[in-house]
PDB file of N, CA and C in Angstrom:
ATOM      1  N   LYS Y  95      19.489 -37.937 -48.441  1.00 56.00           N
ATOM      2  CA  LYS Y  95      20.053 -38.248 -49.731  1.00 56.00           C
ATOM      3  C   LYS Y  95      21.080 -37.210 -50.164  1.00 56.00           C
ATOM      4  N   ASP Y  96      20.940 -36.002 -49.654  1.00 76.00           N
ATOM      5  CA  ASP Y  96      21.885 -34.945 -49.976  1.00 76.00           C
ATOM      6  C   ASP Y  96      22.901 -34.748 -48.860  1.00 76.00           C
ATOM      7  N   ILE Y  97      23.120 -35.786 -48.087  1.00 82.00           N
ATOM      8  CA  ILE Y  97      24.048 -35.701 -46.961  1.00 82.00           C
ATOM      9  C   ILE Y  97      25.428 -36.134 -47.409  1.00 82.00           C
ATOM     10  N   GLU Y  98      26.433 -35.398 -46.937  1.00 88.00           N
ATOM     11  CA  GLU Y  98      27.820 -35.747 -47.235  1.00 88.00           C
ATOM     12  C   GLU Y  98      28.578 -35.896 -45.921  1.00 88.00           C
ATOM     13  N   TYR Y  99      29.295 -36.986 -45.784  1.00 90.00           N
ATOM     14  CA  TYR Y  99      30.135 -37.215 -44.621  1.00 90.00           C
ATOM     15  C   TYR Y  99      31.555 -36.768 -44.972  1.00 90.00           C
ATOM     16  N   ILE Y 100      32.116 -35.887 -44.147  1.00 93.00           N
ATOM     17  CA  ILE Y 100      33.479 -35.412 -44.358  1.00 93.00           C
ATOM     18  C   ILE Y 100      34.260 -35.619 -43.076  1.00 93.00           C
ATOM     19  N   ARG Y 101      35.432 -36.213 -43.209  1.00 94.00           N
ATOM     20  CA  ARG Y 101      36.344 -36.404 -42.075  1.00 94.00           C
ATOM     21  C   ARG Y 101      37.673 -35.801 -42.472  1.00 94.00           C
ATOM     22  N   SER Y 102      38.101 -34.770 -41.746  1.00 96.00           N
ATOM     23  CA  SER Y 102      39.346 -34.085 -42.060  1.00 96.00           C
ATOM     24  C   SER Y 102      40.370 -34.330 -40.970  1.00 96.00           C
ATOM     25  N   TYR Y 103      41.614 -34.428 -41.369  1.00 96.00           N
ATOM     26  CA  TYR Y 103      42.745 -34.592 -40.459  1.00 96.00           C
ATOM     27  C   TYR Y 103      43.654 -33.381 -40.626  1.00 96.00           C
ATOM     28  N   TYR Y 104      44.055 -32.802 -39.496  1.00 97.00           N
ATOM     29  CA  TYR Y 104      44.872 -31.595 -39.507  1.00 97.00           C
ATOM     30  C   TYR Y 104      46.211 -31.854 -38.822  1.00 97.00           C
ATOM     31  N   PHE Y 105      47.234 -31.144 -39.290  1.00 94.00           N
ATOM     32  CA  PHE Y 105      48.548 -31.172 -38.652  1.00 94.00           C
ATOM     33  C   PHE Y 105      49.093 -29.753 -38.706  1.00 94.00           C
ATOM     34  N   ASN Y 106      49.451 -29.216 -37.561  1.00 94.00           N
ATOM     35  CA  ASN Y 106      49.939 -27.835 -37.455  1.00 94.00           C
ATOM     36  C   ASN Y 106      48.959 -26.835 -38.067  1.00 94.00           C
ATOM     37  N   LYS Y 107      47.693 -27.000 -37.767  1.00 94.00           N
ATOM     38  CA  LYS Y 107      46.611 -26.109 -38.192  1.00 94.00           C
ATOM     39  C   LYS Y 107      46.385 -26.091 -39.703  1.00 94.00           C
ATOM     40  N   LYS Y 108      46.931 -27.059 -40.413  1.00 95.00           N
ATOM     41  CA  LYS Y 108      46.706 -27.173 -41.853  1.00 95.00           C
ATOM     42  C   LYS Y 108      46.000 -28.486 -42.130  1.00 95.00           C
ATOM     43  N   GLU Y 109      45.019 -28.427 -43.024  1.00 96.00           N
ATOM     44  CA  GLU Y 109      44.330 -29.662 -43.391  1.00 96.00           C
ATOM     45  C   GLU Y 109      45.294 -30.549 -44.157  1.00 96.00           C
ATOM     46  N   ASP Y 110      45.459 -31.744 -43.646  1.00 96.00           N
ATOM     47  CA  ASP Y 110      46.434 -32.692 -44.175  1.00 96.00           C
ATOM     48  C   ASP Y 110      45.770 -33.677 -45.140  1.00 96.00           C
ATOM     49  N   THR Y 111      44.675 -34.284 -44.675  1.00 97.00           N
ATOM     50  CA  THR Y 111      43.977 -35.318 -45.436  1.00 97.00           C
ATOM     51  C   THR Y 111      42.485 -35.192 -45.171  1.00 97.00           C
ATOM     52  N   ARG Y 112      41.671 -35.538 -46.178  1.00 97.00           N
ATOM     53  CA  ARG Y 112      40.216 -35.471 -46.021  1.00 97.00           C
ATOM     54  C   ARG Y 112      39.582 -36.661 -46.711  1.00 97.00           C
ATOM     55  N   PHE Y 113      38.570 -37.224 -46.029  1.00 96.00           N
ATOM     56  CA  PHE Y 113      37.706 -38.208 -46.659  1.00 96.00           C
ATOM     57  C   PHE Y 113      36.360 -37.547 -46.876  1.00 96.00           C
ATOM     58  N   SER Y 114      35.835 -37.657 -48.078  1.00 93.00           N
ATOM     59  CA  SER Y 114      34.515 -37.129 -48.411  1.00 93.00           C
ATOM     60  C   SER Y 114      33.693 -38.266 -48.999  1.00 93.00           C
ATOM     61  N   SER Y 115      32.483 -38.440 -48.488  1.00 91.00           N
ATOM     62  CA  SER Y 115      31.637 -39.529 -48.991  1.00 91.00           C
ATOM     63  C   SER Y 115      31.217 -39.288 -50.434  1.00 91.00           C
ATOM     64  N   SER Y 116      31.184 -38.050 -50.878  1.00 90.00           N
ATOM     65  CA  SER Y 116      30.815 -37.794 -52.272  1.00 90.00           C
ATOM     66  C   SER Y 116      31.948 -38.173 -53.225  1.00 90.00           C
ATOM     67  N   VAL Y 117      33.193 -38.063 -52.770  1.00 92.00           N
ATOM     68  CA  VAL Y 117      34.346 -38.477 -53.573  1.00 92.00           C
ATOM     69  C   VAL Y 117      34.564 -39.982 -53.423  1.00 92.00           C
ATOM     70  N   GLY Y 118      34.383 -40.484 -52.201  1.00 92.00           N
ATOM     71  CA  GLY Y 118      34.513 -41.914 -51.945  1.00 92.00           C
ATOM     72  C   GLY Y 118      35.927 -42.380 -51.684  1.00 92.00           C
ATOM     73  N   LYS Y 119      36.827 -41.441 -51.430  1.00 95.00           N
ATOM     74  CA  LYS Y 119      38.207 -41.808 -51.106  1.00 95.00           C
ATOM     75  C   LYS Y 119      38.860 -40.670 -50.352  1.00 95.00           C
ATOM     76  N   TYR Y 120      40.055 -40.948 -49.815  1.00 97.00           N
ATOM     77  CA  TYR Y 120      40.832 -39.934 -49.121  1.00 97.00           C
ATOM     78  C   TYR Y 120      41.594 -39.092 -50.133  1.00 97.00           C
ATOM     79  N   VAL Y 121      41.725 -37.805 -49.824  1.00 97.00           N
ATOM     80  CA  VAL Y 121      42.472 -36.878 -50.665  1.00 97.00           C
ATOM     81  C   VAL Y 121      43.479 -36.166 -49.768  1.00 97.00           C
ATOM     82  N   GLY Y 122      44.725 -36.084 -50.206  1.00 97.00           N
ATOM     83  CA  GLY Y 122      45.766 -35.413 -49.448  1.00 97.00           C
ATOM     84  C   GLY Y 122      46.013 -34.013 -49.953  1.00 97.00           C
ATOM     85  N   PHE Y 123      46.328 -33.116 -49.032  1.00 97.00           N
ATOM     86  CA  PHE Y 123      46.563 -31.717 -49.387  1.00 97.00           C
ATOM     87  C   PHE Y 123      47.992 -31.274 -49.117  1.00 97.00           C
ATOM     88  N   THR Y 124      48.749 -32.073 -48.394  1.00 96.00           N
ATOM     89  CA  THR Y 124      50.160 -31.795 -48.144  1.00 96.00           C
ATOM     90  C   THR Y 124      50.953 -33.008 -48.620  1.00 96.00           C
ATOM     91  N   GLU Y 125      52.257 -32.900 -48.586  1.00 96.00           N
ATOM     92  CA  GLU Y 125      53.095 -34.025 -49.021  1.00 96.00           C
ATOM     93  C   GLU Y 125      52.824 -35.265 -48.174  1.00 96.00           C
ATOM     94  N   GLN Y 126      52.776 -35.068 -46.864  1.00 96.00           N
ATOM     95  CA  GLN Y 126      52.480 -36.192 -45.968  1.00 96.00           C
ATOM     96  C   GLN Y 126      51.048 -36.663 -46.159  1.00 96.00           C
ATOM     97  N   GLY Y 127      50.123 -35.741 -46.364  1.00 96.00           N
ATOM     98  CA  GLY Y 127      48.725 -36.094 -46.566  1.00 96.00           C
ATOM     99  C   GLY Y 127      48.499 -36.915 -47.822  1.00 96.00           C
ATOM    100  N   VAL Y 128      49.234 -36.616 -48.882  1.00 97.00           N
ATOM    101  CA  VAL Y 128      49.130 -37.396 -50.121  1.00 97.00           C
ATOM    102  C   VAL Y 128      49.598 -38.827 -49.878  1.00 97.00           C
ATOM    103  N   ARG Y 129      50.683 -38.990 -49.116  1.00 97.00           N
ATOM    104  CA  ARG Y 129      51.171 -40.339 -48.796  1.00 97.00           C
ATOM    105  C   ARG Y 129      50.163 -41.093 -47.935  1.00 97.00           C
ATOM    106  N   ASN Y 130      49.616 -40.404 -46.922  1.00 96.00           N
ATOM    107  CA  ASN Y 130      48.610 -41.045 -46.064  1.00 96.00           C
ATOM    108  C   ASN Y 130      47.387 -41.449 -46.878  1.00 96.00           C
ATOM    109  N   ALA Y 131      46.906 -40.552 -47.735  1.00 97.00           N
ATOM    110  CA  ALA Y 131      45.716 -40.836 -48.548  1.00 97.00           C
ATOM    111  C   ALA Y 131      45.961 -42.042 -49.450  1.00 97.00           C
ATOM    112  N   ALA Y 132      47.139 -42.124 -50.052  1.00 97.00           N
ATOM    113  CA  ALA Y 132      47.447 -43.262 -50.923  1.00 97.00           C
ATOM    114  C   ALA Y 132      47.448 -44.564 -50.127  1.00 97.00           C
ATOM    115  N   ASP Y 133      48.045 -44.534 -48.951  1.00 97.00           N
ATOM    116  CA  ASP Y 133      48.068 -45.743 -48.104  1.00 97.00           C
ATOM    117  C   ASP Y 133      46.659 -46.145 -47.684  1.00 97.00           C
ATOM    118  N   TRP Y 134      45.858 -45.184 -47.240  1.00 96.00           N
ATOM    119  CA  TRP Y 134      44.509 -45.482 -46.758  1.00 96.00           C
ATOM    120  C   TRP Y 134      43.595 -45.918 -47.890  1.00 96.00           C
ATOM    121  N   ASN Y 135      43.750 -45.330 -49.075  1.00 96.00           N
ATOM    122  CA  ASN Y 135      42.920 -45.721 -50.219  1.00 96.00           C
ATOM    123  C   ASN Y 135      43.256 -47.117 -50.724  1.00 96.00           C
ATOM    124  N   ASN Y 136      44.489 -47.566 -50.484  1.00 97.00           N
ATOM    125  CA  ASN Y 136      44.896 -48.905 -50.911  1.00 97.00           C
ATOM    126  C   ASN Y 136      44.584 -49.978 -49.881  1.00 97.00           C
ATOM    127  N   ASN Y 137      44.068 -49.583 -48.723  1.00 96.00           N
ATOM    128  CA  ASN Y 137      43.707 -50.532 -47.675  1.00 96.00           C
ATOM    129  C   ASN Y 137      42.177 -50.680 -47.679  1.00 96.00           C
ATOM    130  N   PRO Y 138      41.668 -51.807 -48.169  1.00 94.00           N
ATOM    131  CA  PRO Y 138      40.210 -51.972 -48.300  1.00 94.00           C
ATOM    132  C   PRO Y 138      39.445 -51.837 -46.986  1.00 94.00           C
ATOM    133  N   SER Y 139      40.017 -52.266 -45.866  1.00 95.00           N
ATOM    134  CA  SER Y 139      39.287 -52.186 -44.606  1.00 95.00           C
ATOM    135  C   SER Y 139      39.148 -50.740 -44.140  1.00 95.00           C
ATOM    136  N   ILE Y 140      40.180 -49.937 -44.299  1.00 94.00           N
ATOM    137  CA  ILE Y 140      40.098 -48.525 -43.907  1.00 94.00           C
ATOM    138  C   ILE Y 140      39.120 -47.789 -44.803  1.00 94.00           C
ATOM    139  N   LEU Y 141      39.200 -48.038 -46.093  1.00 93.00           N
ATOM    140  CA  LEU Y 141      38.332 -47.345 -47.040  1.00 93.00           C
ATOM    141  C   LEU Y 141      36.864 -47.741 -46.862  1.00 93.00           C
ATOM    142  N   SER Y 142      36.591 -49.009 -46.653  1.00 92.00           N
ATOM    143  CA  SER Y 142      35.199 -49.432 -46.462  1.00 92.00           C
ATOM    144  C   SER Y 142      34.636 -48.911 -45.151  1.00 92.00           C
ATOM    145  N   ARG Y 143      35.465 -48.838 -44.113  1.00 92.00           N
ATOM    146  CA  ARG Y 143      35.011 -48.289 -42.830  1.00 92.00           C
ATOM    147  C   ARG Y 143      34.656 -46.804 -42.978  1.00 92.00           C
ATOM    148  N   ALA Y 144      35.476 -46.061 -43.720  1.00 92.00           N
ATOM    149  CA  ALA Y 144      35.195 -44.643 -43.934  1.00 92.00           C
ATOM    150  C   ALA Y 144      33.918 -44.447 -44.739  1.00 92.00           C
ATOM    151  N   LYS Y 145      33.715 -45.274 -45.753  1.00 90.00           N
ATOM    152  CA  LYS Y 145      32.501 -45.175 -46.571  1.00 90.00           C
ATOM    153  C   LYS Y 145      31.257 -45.505 -45.756  1.00 90.00           C
ATOM    154  N   ALA Y 146      31.368 -46.409 -44.799  1.00 90.00           N
ATOM    155  CA  ALA Y 146      30.227 -46.818 -43.984  1.00 90.00           C
ATOM    156  C   ALA Y 146      29.831 -45.763 -42.961  1.00 90.00           C
ATOM    157  N   GLN Y 147      30.710 -44.825 -42.658  1.00 88.00           N
ATOM    158  CA  GLN Y 147      30.413 -43.827 -41.643  1.00 88.00           C
ATOM    159  C   GLN Y 147      29.238 -42.923 -42.020  1.00 88.00           C
ATOM    160  N   LYS Y 148      28.995 -42.733 -43.292  1.00 84.00           N
ATOM    161  CA  LYS Y 148      27.838 -41.920 -43.707  1.00 84.00           C
ATOM    162  C   LYS Y 148      26.557 -42.574 -43.212  1.00 84.00           C
ATOM    163  N   GLU Y 149      26.444 -43.876 -43.395  1.00 81.00           N
ATOM    164  CA  GLU Y 149      25.248 -44.583 -42.937  1.00 81.00           C
ATOM    165  C   GLU Y 149      25.218 -44.706 -41.423  1.00 81.00           C
ATOM    166  N   VAL Y 150      26.358 -44.978 -40.832  1.00 83.00           N
ATOM    167  CA  VAL Y 150      26.417 -45.197 -39.381  1.00 83.00           C
ATOM    168  C   VAL Y 150      26.120 -43.914 -38.624  1.00 83.00           C
ATOM    169  N   TYR Y 151      26.745 -42.839 -39.010  1.00 78.00           N
ATOM    170  CA  TYR Y 151      26.594 -41.603 -38.253  1.00 78.00           C
ATOM    171  C   TYR Y 151      25.540 -40.670 -38.846  1.00 78.00           C
ATOM    172  N   CYS Y 152      25.710 -40.278 -40.073  1.00 76.00           N
ATOM    173  CA  CYS Y 152      24.853 -39.241 -40.663  1.00 76.00           C
ATOM    174  C   CYS Y 152      23.398 -39.671 -40.765  1.00 76.00           C
ATOM    175  N   LEU Y 153      23.149 -40.801 -41.375  1.00 73.00           N
ATOM    176  CA  LEU Y 153      21.764 -41.207 -41.624  1.00 73.00           C
ATOM    177  C   LEU Y 153      21.017 -41.559 -40.348  1.00 73.00           C
ATOM    178  N   ASN Y 154      21.740 -41.967 -39.302  1.00 73.00           N
ATOM    179  CA  ASN Y 154      21.095 -42.268 -38.023  1.00 73.00           C
ATOM    180  C   ASN Y 154      20.778 -41.013 -37.220  1.00 73.00           C
ATOM    181  N   HIS Y 155      21.462 -39.919 -37.497  1.00 73.00           N
ATOM    182  CA  HIS Y 155      21.275 -38.698 -36.718  1.00 73.00           C
ATOM    183  C   HIS Y 155      20.563 -37.586 -37.470  1.00 73.00           C
ATOM    184  N   VAL Y 156      20.321 -37.753 -38.743  1.00 74.00           N
ATOM    185  CA  VAL Y 156      19.742 -36.668 -39.531  1.00 74.00           C
ATOM    186  C   VAL Y 156      18.355 -36.268 -39.035  1.00 74.00           C
ATOM    187  N   GLN Y 157      17.531 -37.199 -38.674  1.00 72.00           N
ATOM    188  CA  GLN Y 157      16.189 -36.860 -38.212  1.00 72.00           C
ATOM    189  C   GLN Y 157      16.243 -36.123 -36.885  1.00 72.00           C
ATOM    190  N   ILE Y 158      17.110 -36.529 -35.994  1.00 72.00           N
ATOM    191  CA  ILE Y 158      17.255 -35.851 -34.694  1.00 72.00           C
ATOM    192  C   ILE Y 158      17.705 -34.411 -34.905  1.00 72.00           C
ATOM    193  N   ASP Y 159      18.735 -34.230 -35.729  1.00 68.00           N
ATOM    194  CA  ASP Y 159      19.253 -32.885 -35.984  1.00 68.00           C
ATOM    195  C   ASP Y 159      18.221 -32.029 -36.698  1.00 68.00           C
ATOM    196  N   TYR Y 160      17.509 -32.613 -37.637  1.00 68.00           N
ATOM    197  CA  TYR Y 160      16.482 -31.869 -38.372  1.00 68.00           C
ATOM    198  C   TYR Y 160      15.373 -31.390 -37.430  1.00 68.00           C
ATOM    199  N   ASN Y 161      14.933 -32.270 -36.528  1.00 72.00           N
ATOM    200  CA  ASN Y 161      13.889 -31.886 -35.574  1.00 72.00           C
ATOM    201  C   ASN Y 161      14.371 -30.789 -34.618  1.00 72.00           C
ATOM    202  N   ASN Y 162      15.629 -30.821 -34.231  1.00 71.00           N
ATOM    203  CA  ASN Y 162      16.165 -29.795 -33.344  1.00 71.00           C
ATOM    204  C   ASN Y 162      16.266 -28.441 -34.037  1.00 71.00           C
ATOM    205  N   ILE Y 163      16.518 -28.447 -35.314  1.00 73.00           N
ATOM    206  CA  ILE Y 163      16.618 -27.190 -36.053  1.00 73.00           C
ATOM    207  C   ILE Y 163      15.251 -26.534 -36.166  1.00 73.00           C
ATOM    208  N   LEU Y 164      14.248 -27.350 -36.398  1.00 69.00           N
ATOM    209  CA  LEU Y 164      12.893 -26.802 -36.535  1.00 69.00           C
ATOM    210  C   LEU Y 164      12.363 -26.406 -35.174  1.00 69.00           C
TER     211      LEU Y 164
END
């Protein structure tokens, strides 16, 4: 329940764009990243796919990772 899915995109070693499941949308950090984030946030299929990744990846692997840590 306290899991956050973050997907970051980098260009020239600088973070360009990030999706965070707690925010629920893409956020841009550079001029190009702001344009990309606006395009991706306006595309329902891209945005819904990114939102689903928390359930697809994080929630399916949390128990495995938790057991390995212990």
